[in-house]
Amino acid sequence: MDRFLVKTDSKSNEKQIVAGDDWRLTVLTPYMLRAETGAFCDEATQCVWYRDFGDANFTAKRDGNTIEIKTEKTTFYFDVSKKKVVRVALSDGRVVKNFRKGMLPGTRRTLDMTDGKVRLGGSVVSRGGVAVLDDSGSLVLKGDKVEQREKCSDRYYFAYGSDYRGAIRDLYRLTGFTPLLPKFTLGNWWSRYKAYTQDEYRSLMQTFIDRKVPITVATIDMDWHWVDVVRRFGKDALAKPTDNLVDRVVYASIPGWTGYSWNTELFPDYRALLDYLNDSGFNVTLNLHPAQGVRYFEDMYKDVCAVCGVDPSTREPVCFSLGDEKYLKAYFDVIHRPYQREGVRFWWIDWQQGKRSDVKGLDPLWALNHYHTLDMRDEGKRALILSRYAGIGSHRYPIGFSGDSAMTWRTLDFQPYMTSSATNVGYTWWSHDIGGHHMGYKDDELYLRWLQFGVFSPINRLHSTSNEFMGKEPWKTKKEVCRTAEEYLRLRHRMIPYIYSINYLTHTRGLALCEPMYYSYDDERAYKVRNQYAFGTQLVVAPITEKTDKRTNLASTSLWVPDGEVYTDVFTGRKYGAGEYEIYRDLEDMPVFAKKGSIIPLYKDATDNGMAADKPLEVWLYAGDGDFGLYEDDGDTLEFEKGKYCVSGFSLRQDGNDLTLSVTVNGDKSVLPAKRQITLVFRDVDGAKITSTAKVVASGANSVTVEWDGEDFSVRASGCTFTHNPPLKEALTDLISGFQGNNFKKAATFRRFLQDPAASVSGLKRCFAGPIKELQAICR
């Protein structure tokens, strides 16, 4: 079918090839070599779609059994007798022979059935300087078919040294860049595995509206369709057994695992619900388990039979078949597209039945991700699914669903590391079950810390199982946690302009929203802060993933500030110079830091699901020199591919006590509103004289609100008085006042610190010593 044809450029530039009878070497870039033995492949594979990178200068010579390929940056040595690359000489002088040593972690298919730290797969970046992408097992794309390839060895050698971003950028050139996500995906998601009634679901979403908590994605899990099919339709409704053990277990316990017809007992008028959700600013996704095919009780059974050539009078199931073109046509045209026209924006592909299919070697998860994405583009929509990871190349099919996570501190502690490490295979849009899905324990603090991480993760998708006491609604926690959780959910919605702009950088330049620190700093310390990561180009995050100490009411995490940097905590205002810290925060504060010169565009408020172009903006500015591009388009269509988008360049420069912000608008201004208000806030300034070339609506000691008409303008803050950390004695007094304990013992224990703030903390318990040492390190 034409919809499944992929536009690729898979044949290599012949000028870049050196070949023998049963081996072939292709120079793709000065840092990347493809080495093939056995059957050569010029077709696109499941992983690799593009191989013509143009000309890369190189020389080739043979010395006995060794072929030397020398580019301007790298020398590759291929042993003809061993039929493999045996060593690589890098431009920094290193000669690499062991291509597995130093490989940095990638990601994994799922976190299902895990609790805490688990092993991650390999990647295309390595501290050793060379990593290998083995594409030998990929099937090939021939037209709209996916077919087996002849036996071969097909490996890509990434010799990028410490240029990890360069390696990932060229991985995207090889496999295809990540699509631009619709804007609504970057807000808050509601999801739960629960058999809601139509009225219950509508009431729940209305509660979010009434509490002014924005939710932009409404997920309805598998109970949208018939699940108790034996009770409803009789034993004939059971799915056909297979030789897959997982299938047998699932089919026996949940015979309605697969379904395509709305459960009219729960949803008597589902179209009305979809209309309500869409009209209220919720984008709807439904859960899919396609493995059991289409059975006789489905509303569309006869229509599916007509397409597939099955006699409906037999009431035989139309079996799930990835190799049957008729089935695929029915799967999309008869089942899914009608629901999409009624208001289902995208699908959650919850495949859990392993890697076997009726096409030898074809992983059904990869195929479903691939086909659903191409089908949505065929309809003229930005392609979007929610699904598990199916190997390198899966970044073309965002968004990732990391599976059913255990509700434990161990699992929370692992997720930041897993999320940023996935950048090493180009998989940048992981979503987790924020708050945990099942098992574990109820803990309001765990819930809030997880939510704080979710707000500063790629996709903030709250989720849980149907257990009545595991819901992730903020109002099911104690009041102070509820209040804080709702504020963080509003903050996530406010951050959409910032995250959407990074989304554009991911799509065009291969920059991830969440990057490990070692992408920016070739420093041993960057590899040690496993849970610290860059959140876009302006922010650094170090989530708290441990319990609060009851004696101090604080919890800790590690922070590393690179040499030459100053980080400002966006919540507390504390400033941290270069160094390594153990930092402590109360339950309300998430450690998020702005770098010098940071420019962070936000919505000014977030009390509803709105994302309109004329929504007022607020831009946070931090002293220093910095730049940021605010990307804007219509948020959901493919019109941006025709050039209908605009990037407003924000440039901040510091000259002594003066700060100047210049805004330059580039692109199609038709996507911008005629007028909107934008408030510029100098976050680490106590006072200044602020002027602007744009019309001023309001001004304050460190802020100005202007009316922005889409034209260039500038703002100047003259004679700034900058904020700084408080005097140490004052900071210690505030800190120690919050410590819990007997007042007499407390006064005796900490009096010496108030008299001599620089006194040694030796002898203090760690819980007390840590917070004091943090203040001693940063306060005057």
CSV table of N, CA and C in Angstrom, one decimal, residues 556-666:
chain,number,residue,atom,x,y,z
A,556,SER,N,18.1,15.1,50.1
A,556,SER,CA,19.3,15.5,49.4
A,556,SER,C,19.5,14.9,48.0
A,557,THR,N,20.3,15.5,47.2
A,557,THR,CA,20.8,15.0,46.0
A,557,THR,C,22.1,15.6,45.7
A,558,SER,N,22.8,15.1,44.7
A,558,SER,CA,24.1,15.6,44.3
A,558,SER,C,24.0,16.6,43.2
A,559,LEU,N,24.9,17.6,43.2
A,559,LEU,CA,25.0,18.6,42.2
A,559,LEU,C,26.4,18.8,41.8
A,560,TRP,N,26.7,18.9,40.5
A,560,TRP,CA,28.0,19.2,40.1
A,560,TRP,C,27.9,20.5,39.2
A,561,VAL,N,28.6,21.5,39.5
A,561,VAL,CA,28.6,22.7,38.7
A,561,VAL,C,30.0,22.8,38.0
A,562,PRO,N,30.0,22.7,36.6
A,562,PRO,CA,31.3,22.7,35.9
A,562,PRO,C,32.1,24.0,36.1
A,563,ASP,N,33.4,23.9,35.8
A,563,ASP,CA,34.3,25.0,36.0
A,563,ASP,C,33.8,26.2,35.1
A,564,GLY,N,33.8,27.4,35.6
A,564,GLY,CA,33.4,28.5,34.8
A,564,GLY,C,32.0,28.8,34.8
A,565,GLU,N,31.2,28.0,35.5
A,565,GLU,CA,29.7,28.1,35.5
A,565,GLU,C,29.2,28.7,36.8
A,566,VAL,N,28.1,29.3,36.8
A,566,VAL,CA,27.3,29.6,38.0
A,566,VAL,C,25.9,29.2,37.8
A,567,TYR,N,25.4,28.4,38.6
A,567,TYR,CA,24.0,27.9,38.5
A,567,TYR,C,23.1,28.6,39.6
A,568,THR,N,22.0,29.1,39.2
A,568,THR,CA,21.0,29.7,40.1
A,568,THR,C,19.8,28.8,40.2
A,569,ASP,N,19.4,28.4,41.4
A,569,ASP,CA,18.3,27.6,41.6
A,569,ASP,C,17.0,28.4,41.3
A,570,VAL,N,16.2,27.9,40.4
A,570,VAL,CA,15.0,28.7,40.0
A,570,VAL,C,14.0,28.8,41.0
A,571,PHE,N,14.0,28.0,42.0
A,571,PHE,CA,13.0,28.0,43.1
A,571,PHE,C,13.5,28.7,44.3
A,572,THR,N,14.7,28.5,44.7
A,572,THR,CA,15.2,29.1,46.0
A,572,THR,C,16.0,30.3,45.7
A,573,GLY,N,16.5,30.5,44.5
A,573,GLY,CA,17.4,31.7,44.2
A,573,GLY,C,18.8,31.5,44.6
A,574,ARG,N,19.2,30.3,45.2
A,574,ARG,CA,20.5,30.1,45.7
A,574,ARG,C,21.5,30.0,44.4
A,575,LYS,N,22.7,30.5,44.6
A,575,LYS,CA,23.6,30.5,43.5
A,575,LYS,C,24.8,29.5,43.9
A,576,TYR,N,25.2,28.8,42.9
A,576,TYR,CA,26.3,27.8,43.1
A,576,TYR,C,27.4,28.0,42.1
A,577,GLY,N,28.6,28.2,42.6
A,577,GLY,CA,29.8,28.3,41.7
A,577,GLY,C,30.3,26.9,41.4
A,578,ALA,N,31.4,26.9,40.6
A,578,ALA,CA,31.9,25.6,40.2
A,578,ALA,C,32.3,24.7,41.4
A,579,GLY,N,32.0,23.4,41.3
A,579,GLY,CA,32.3,22.5,42.4
A,579,GLY,C,31.3,21.4,42.5
A,580,GLU,N,31.5,20.5,43.5
A,580,GLU,CA,30.6,19.4,43.7
A,580,GLU,C,29.9,19.6,45.1
A,581,TYR,N,28.6,19.4,45.1
A,581,TYR,CA,27.8,19.7,46.3
A,581,TYR,C,26.9,18.5,46.6
A,582,GLU,N,26.6,18.4,47.9
A,582,GLU,CA,25.4,17.6,48.3
A,582,GLU,C,24.4,18.7,48.7
A,583,ILE,N,23.3,18.8,48.0
A,583,ILE,CA,22.3,19.9,48.3
A,583,ILE,C,21.0,19.3,48.9
A,584,TYR,N,20.4,20.1,49.7
A,584,TYR,CA,19.2,19.7,50.4
A,584,TYR,C,18.0,20.6,50.2
A,585,ARG,N,16.9,20.0,50.0
A,585,ARG,CA,15.7,20.8,49.8
A,585,ARG,C,14.5,20.2,50.6
A,586,ASP,N,13.5,21.1,50.8
A,586,ASP,CA,12.3,20.7,51.5
A,586,ASP,C,11.4,20.1,50.4
A,587,LEU,N,10.2,19.7,50.8
A,587,LEU,CA,9.3,18.9,49.9
A,587,LEU,C,8.8,19.8,48.8
A,588,GLU,N,8.7,21.1,48.9
A,588,GLU,CA,8.2,21.9,47.9
A,588,GLU,C,9.2,22.2,46.8
A,589,ASP,N,10.4,22.1,47.0
A,589,ASP,CA,11.4,22.6,46.1
A,589,ASP,C,12.1,21.4,45.3
A,590,MET,N,12.1,21.6,44.0
A,590,MET,CA,12.8,20.7,43.1
A,590,MET,C,14.1,21.4,42.6
A,591,PRO,N,15.2,20.7,42.7
A,591,PRO,CA,16.5,21.3,42.3
A,591,PRO,C,16.6,21.5,40.8
A,592,VAL,N,16.3,22.7,40.4
A,592,VAL,CA,16.3,23.0,38.9
A,592,VAL,C,17.2,24.3,38.9
A,593,PHE,N,18.1,24.4,37.9
A,593,PHE,CA,19.1,25.4,37.9
A,593,PHE,C,19.2,26.1,36.5
A,594,ALA,N,19.2,27.4,36.6
A,594,ALA,CA,19.4,28.2,35.3
A,594,ALA,C,20.9,28.5,35.2
A,595,LYS,N,21.4,28.4,34.0
A,595,LYS,CA,22.8,28.7,33.8
A,595,LYS,C,23.0,30.2,33.6
A,596,LYS,N,24.2,30.7,33.6
A,596,LYS,CA,24.4,32.1,33.3
A,596,LYS,C,23.8,32.5,31.9
A,597,GLY,N,23.1,33.6,31.9
A,597,GLY,CA,22.5,34.1,30.6
A,597,GLY,C,21.3,33.3,30.1
A,598,SER,N,20.7,32.5,31.0
A,598,SER,CA,19.5,31.7,30.6
A,598,SER,C,18.3,32.6,30.2
A,599,ILE,N,17.6,32.1,29.2
A,599,ILE,CA,16.4,32.7,28.7
A,599,ILE,C,15.3,31.7,28.6
A,600,ILE,N,14.3,31.8,29.4
A,600,ILE,CA,13.3,30.7,29.6
A,600,ILE,C,11.9,31.3,29.3
A,601,PRO,N,11.3,31.0,28.1
A,601,PRO,CA,10.0,31.5,27.8
A,601,PRO,C,8.9,30.6,28.4
A,602,LEU,N,7.9,31.2,29.0
A,602,LEU,CA,6.8,30.4,29.7
A,602,LEU,C,5.5,31.1,29.3
A,603,TYR,N,4.4,30.4,29.5
A,603,TYR,CA,3.1,31.0,29.5
A,603,TYR,C,3.1,31.8,30.8
A,604,LYS,N,2.4,33.0,30.8
A,604,LYS,CA,2.4,33.8,32.0
A,604,LYS,C,1.5,33.1,33.1
A,605,ASP,N,0.5,32.4,32.7
A,605,ASP,CA,-0.3,31.6,33.7
A,605,ASP,C,-0.7,30.3,33.0
A,606,ALA,N,-1.3,29.4,33.8
A,606,ALA,CA,-1.7,28.1,33.3
A,606,ALA,C,-2.9,27.6,34.2
A,607,THR,N,-4.0,28.2,34.0
A,607,THR,CA,-5.2,27.8,34.8
A,607,THR,C,-6.2,27.0,33.9
A,608,ASP,N,-5.8,26.8,32.6
A,608,ASP,CA,-6.7,26.0,31.8
A,608,ASP,C,-5.8,25.3,30.8
A,609,ASN,N,-6.5,24.6,29.8
A,609,ASN,CA,-5.7,23.8,28.9
A,609,ASN,C,-5.3,24.6,27.7
A,610,GLY,N,-5.5,25.9,27.7
A,610,GLY,CA,-5.2,26.7,26.5
A,610,GLY,C,-3.7,26.8,26.1
A,611,MET,N,-3.5,26.8,24.8
A,611,MET,CA,-2.2,27.0,24.2
A,611,MET,C,-2.3,27.9,23.0
A,612,ALA,N,-3.2,28.9,23.0
A,612,ALA,CA,-3.4,29.8,21.9
A,612,ALA,C,-2.2,30.6,21.6
A,613,ALA,N,-2.1,31.0,20.4
A,613,ALA,CA,-0.9,31.8,20.0
A,613,ALA,C,-0.8,33.2,20.7
A,614,ASP,N,-2.0,33.7,21.1
A,614,ASP,CA,-2.0,35.0,21.7
A,614,ASP,C,-1.9,34.9,23.3
A,615,LYS,N,-1.7,33.7,23.8
A,615,LYS,CA,-1.6,33.5,25.2
A,615,LYS,C,-0.4,34.3,25.8
A,616,PRO,N,-0.6,35.2,26.8
A,616,PRO,CA,0.5,36.0,27.3
A,616,PRO,C,1.7,35.2,27.7
A,617,LEU,N,2.9,35.7,27.5
A,617,LEU,CA,4.1,35.0,27.8
A,617,LEU,C,4.8,35.7,29.0
A,618,GLU,N,5.6,34.9,29.6
A,618,GLU,CA,6.6,35.5,30.6
A,618,GLU,C,7.9,34.9,30.3
A,619,VAL,N,8.9,35.7,30.3
A,619,VAL,CA,10.3,35.2,30.0
A,619,VAL,C,11.2,35.4,31.2
A,620,TRP,N,11.8,34.4,31.7
A,620,TRP,CA,12.7,34.5,32.8
A,620,TRP,C,14.1,34.7,32.2
A,621,LEU,N,14.8,35.7,32.8
A,621,LEU,CA,16.1,36.1,32.3
A,621,LEU,C,17.1,36.1,33.4
A,622,TYR,N,18.3,35.5,33.2
A,622,TYR,CA,19.3,35.4,34.2
A,622,TYR,C,20.6,36.1,33.7
A,623,ALA,N,21.2,36.8,34.6
A,623,ALA,CA,22.3,37.7,34.2
A,623,ALA,C,23.4,36.8,33.5
A,624,GLY,N,24.0,37.5,32.5
A,624,GLY,CA,25.0,36.8,31.7
A,624,GLY,C,24.8,37.0,30.2
A,625,ASP,N,25.5,36.3,29.4
A,625,ASP,CA,25.3,36.4,28.0
A,625,ASP,C,24.6,35.1,27.6
A,626,GLY,N,23.5,35.2,26.8
A,626,GLY,CA,22.8,34.0,26.4
A,626,GLY,C,21.9,34.2,25.2
A,627,ASP,N,21.5,33.1,24.6
A,627,ASP,CA,20.7,33.2,23.4
A,627,ASP,C,19.6,32.0,23.5
A,628,PHE,N,18.5,32.3,22.9
A,628,PHE,CA,17.4,31.3,22.8
A,628,PHE,C,16.5,31.6,21.7
A,629,GLY,N,16.1,30.5,21.0
A,629,GLY,CA,15.2,30.7,19.9
A,629,GLY,C,13.8,30.2,20.3
A,630,LEU,N,12.8,31.1,20.3
A,630,LEU,CA,11.4,30.7,20.6
A,630,LEU,C,10.7,30.3,19.3
A,631,TYR,N,10.4,29.0,19.2
A,631,TYR,CA,9.8,28.4,18.0
A,631,TYR,C,8.3,28.4,18.1
A,632,GLU,N,7.6,28.9,17.1
A,632,GLU,CA,6.2,28.9,17.1
A,632,GLU,C,5.6,28.5,15.7
A,633,ASP,N,4.6,27.7,15.7
A,633,ASP,CA,3.8,27.3,14.5
A,633,ASP,C,2.4,27.1,15.0
A,634,ASP,N,1.6,26.4,14.2
A,634,ASP,CA,0.2,26.2,14.6
A,634,ASP,C,0.1,25.1,15.6
A,635,GLY,N,1.1,24.3,15.9
A,635,GLY,CA,1.1,23.4,17.0
A,635,GLY,C,0.7,22.0,16.7
A,636,ASP,N,0.1,21.7,15.6
A,636,ASP,CA,-0.4,20.4,15.4
A,636,ASP,C,-0.4,19.9,13.9
A,637,THR,N,-0.4,20.7,12.9
A,637,THR,CA,-0.5,20.3,11.6
A,637,THR,C,0.9,20.1,10.9
A,638,LEU,N,1.0,19.8,9.7
A,638,LEU,CA,2.2,19.6,8.9
A,638,LEU,C,2.6,20.9,8.2
A,639,GLU,N,1.9,22.0,8.4
A,639,GLU,CA,2.1,23.2,7.7
A,639,GLU,C,3.5,23.7,7.9
A,640,PHE,N,4.1,23.4,9.0
A,640,PHE,CA,5.5,23.9,9.3
A,640,PHE,C,6.5,23.3,8.2
A,641,GLU,N,6.2,22.2,7.6
A,641,GLU,CA,7.0,21.6,6.6
A,641,GLU,C,7.0,22.5,5.3
A,642,LYS,N,6.0,23.3,5.2
A,642,LYS,CA,5.9,24.3,4.1
A,642,LYS,C,6.5,25.6,4.5
A,643,GLY,N,7.1,25.7,5.6
A,643,GLY,CA,7.7,27.0,6.0
A,643,GLY,C,6.9,27.9,6.9
A,644,LYS,N,5.7,27.4,7.3
A,644,LYS,CA,4.8,28.2,8.1
A,644,LYS,C,5.2,28.1,9.6
A,645,TYR,N,6.3,28.7,10.0
A,645,TYR,CA,6.7,28.7,11.4
A,645,TYR,C,7.6,30.0,11.5
A,646,CYS,N,7.8,30.3,12.8
A,646,CYS,CA,8.6,31.5,13.1
A,646,CYS,C,9.5,31.2,14.3
A,647,VAL,N,10.8,31.7,14.2
A,647,VAL,CA,11.7,31.5,15.3
A,647,VAL,C,12.1,32.9,15.8
A,648,SER,N,11.8,33.3,17.0
A,648,SER,CA,12.1,34.6,17.5
A,648,SER,C,13.4,34.4,18.3
A,649,GLY,N,14.5,35.1,17.9
A,649,GLY,CA,15.7,35.0,18.6
A,649,GLY,C,15.8,36.0,19.7
A,650,PHE,N,16.0,35.4,20.9
A,650,PHE,CA,16.2,36.2,22.2
A,650,PHE,C,17.7,36.2,22.5
A,651,SER,N,18.3,37.4,22.6
A,651,SER,CA,19.7,37.5,22.8
A,651,SER,C,19.9,38.4,24.0
A,652,LEU,N,20.5,37.9,25.1
A,652,LEU,CA,20.8,38.6,26.3
A,652,LEU,C,22.3,38.9,26.4
A,653,ARG,N,22.6,40.2,26.7
A,653,ARG,CA,24.0,40.5,26.9
A,653,ARG,C,24.2,41.4,28.2
A,654,GLN,N,25.3,41.1,28.9
A,654,GLN,CA,25.6,41.8,30.1
A,654,GLN,C,26.8,42.6,29.9
A,655,ASP,N,26.8,43.9,30.3
A,655,ASP,CA,27.9,44.8,30.3
A,655,ASP,C,27.9,45.5,31.7
A,656,GLY,N,28.8,44.9,32.6
A,656,GLY,CA,28.8,45.4,33.9
A,656,GLY,C,27.5,45.2,34.6
A,657,ASN,N,26.9,46.3,35.1
A,657,ASN,CA,25.6,46.2,35.8
A,657,ASN,C,24.4,46.5,34.9
A,658,ASP,N,24.7,46.4,33.5
A,658,ASP,CA,23.6,46.6,32.6
A,658,ASP,C,23.3,45.3,31.8
A,659,LEU,N,22.0,45.1,31.6
A,659,LEU,CA,21.6,43.9,30.8
A,659,LEU,C,20.7,44.4,29.7
A,660,THR,N,21.0,43.8,28.5
A,660,THR,CA,20.2,44.2,27.3
A,660,THR,C,19.7,43.0,26.6
A,661,LEU,N,18.4,42.9,26.4
A,661,LEU,CA,17.7,41.8,25.7
A,661,LEU,C,17.3,42.3,24.3
A,662,SER,N,17.7,41.7,23.3
A,662,SER,CA,17.3,42.0,21.9
A,662,SER,C,16.4,40.8,21.4
A,663,VAL,N,15.3,41.1,20.8
A,663,VAL,CA,14.4,40.1,20.2
A,663,VAL,C,14.3,40.4,18.7
A,664,THR,N,14.7,39.4,17.9
A,664,THR,CA,14.7,39.5,16.5
A,664,THR,C,13.8,38.4,15.9
A,665,VAL,N,12.8,38.7,15.2
A,665,VAL,CA,11.8,37.8,14.7
A,665,VAL,C,12.1,37.3,13.3
A,666,ASN,N,12.2,36.0,13.1
A,666,ASN,CA,12.6,35.4,11.8
A,666,ASN,C,11.6,34.4,11.4
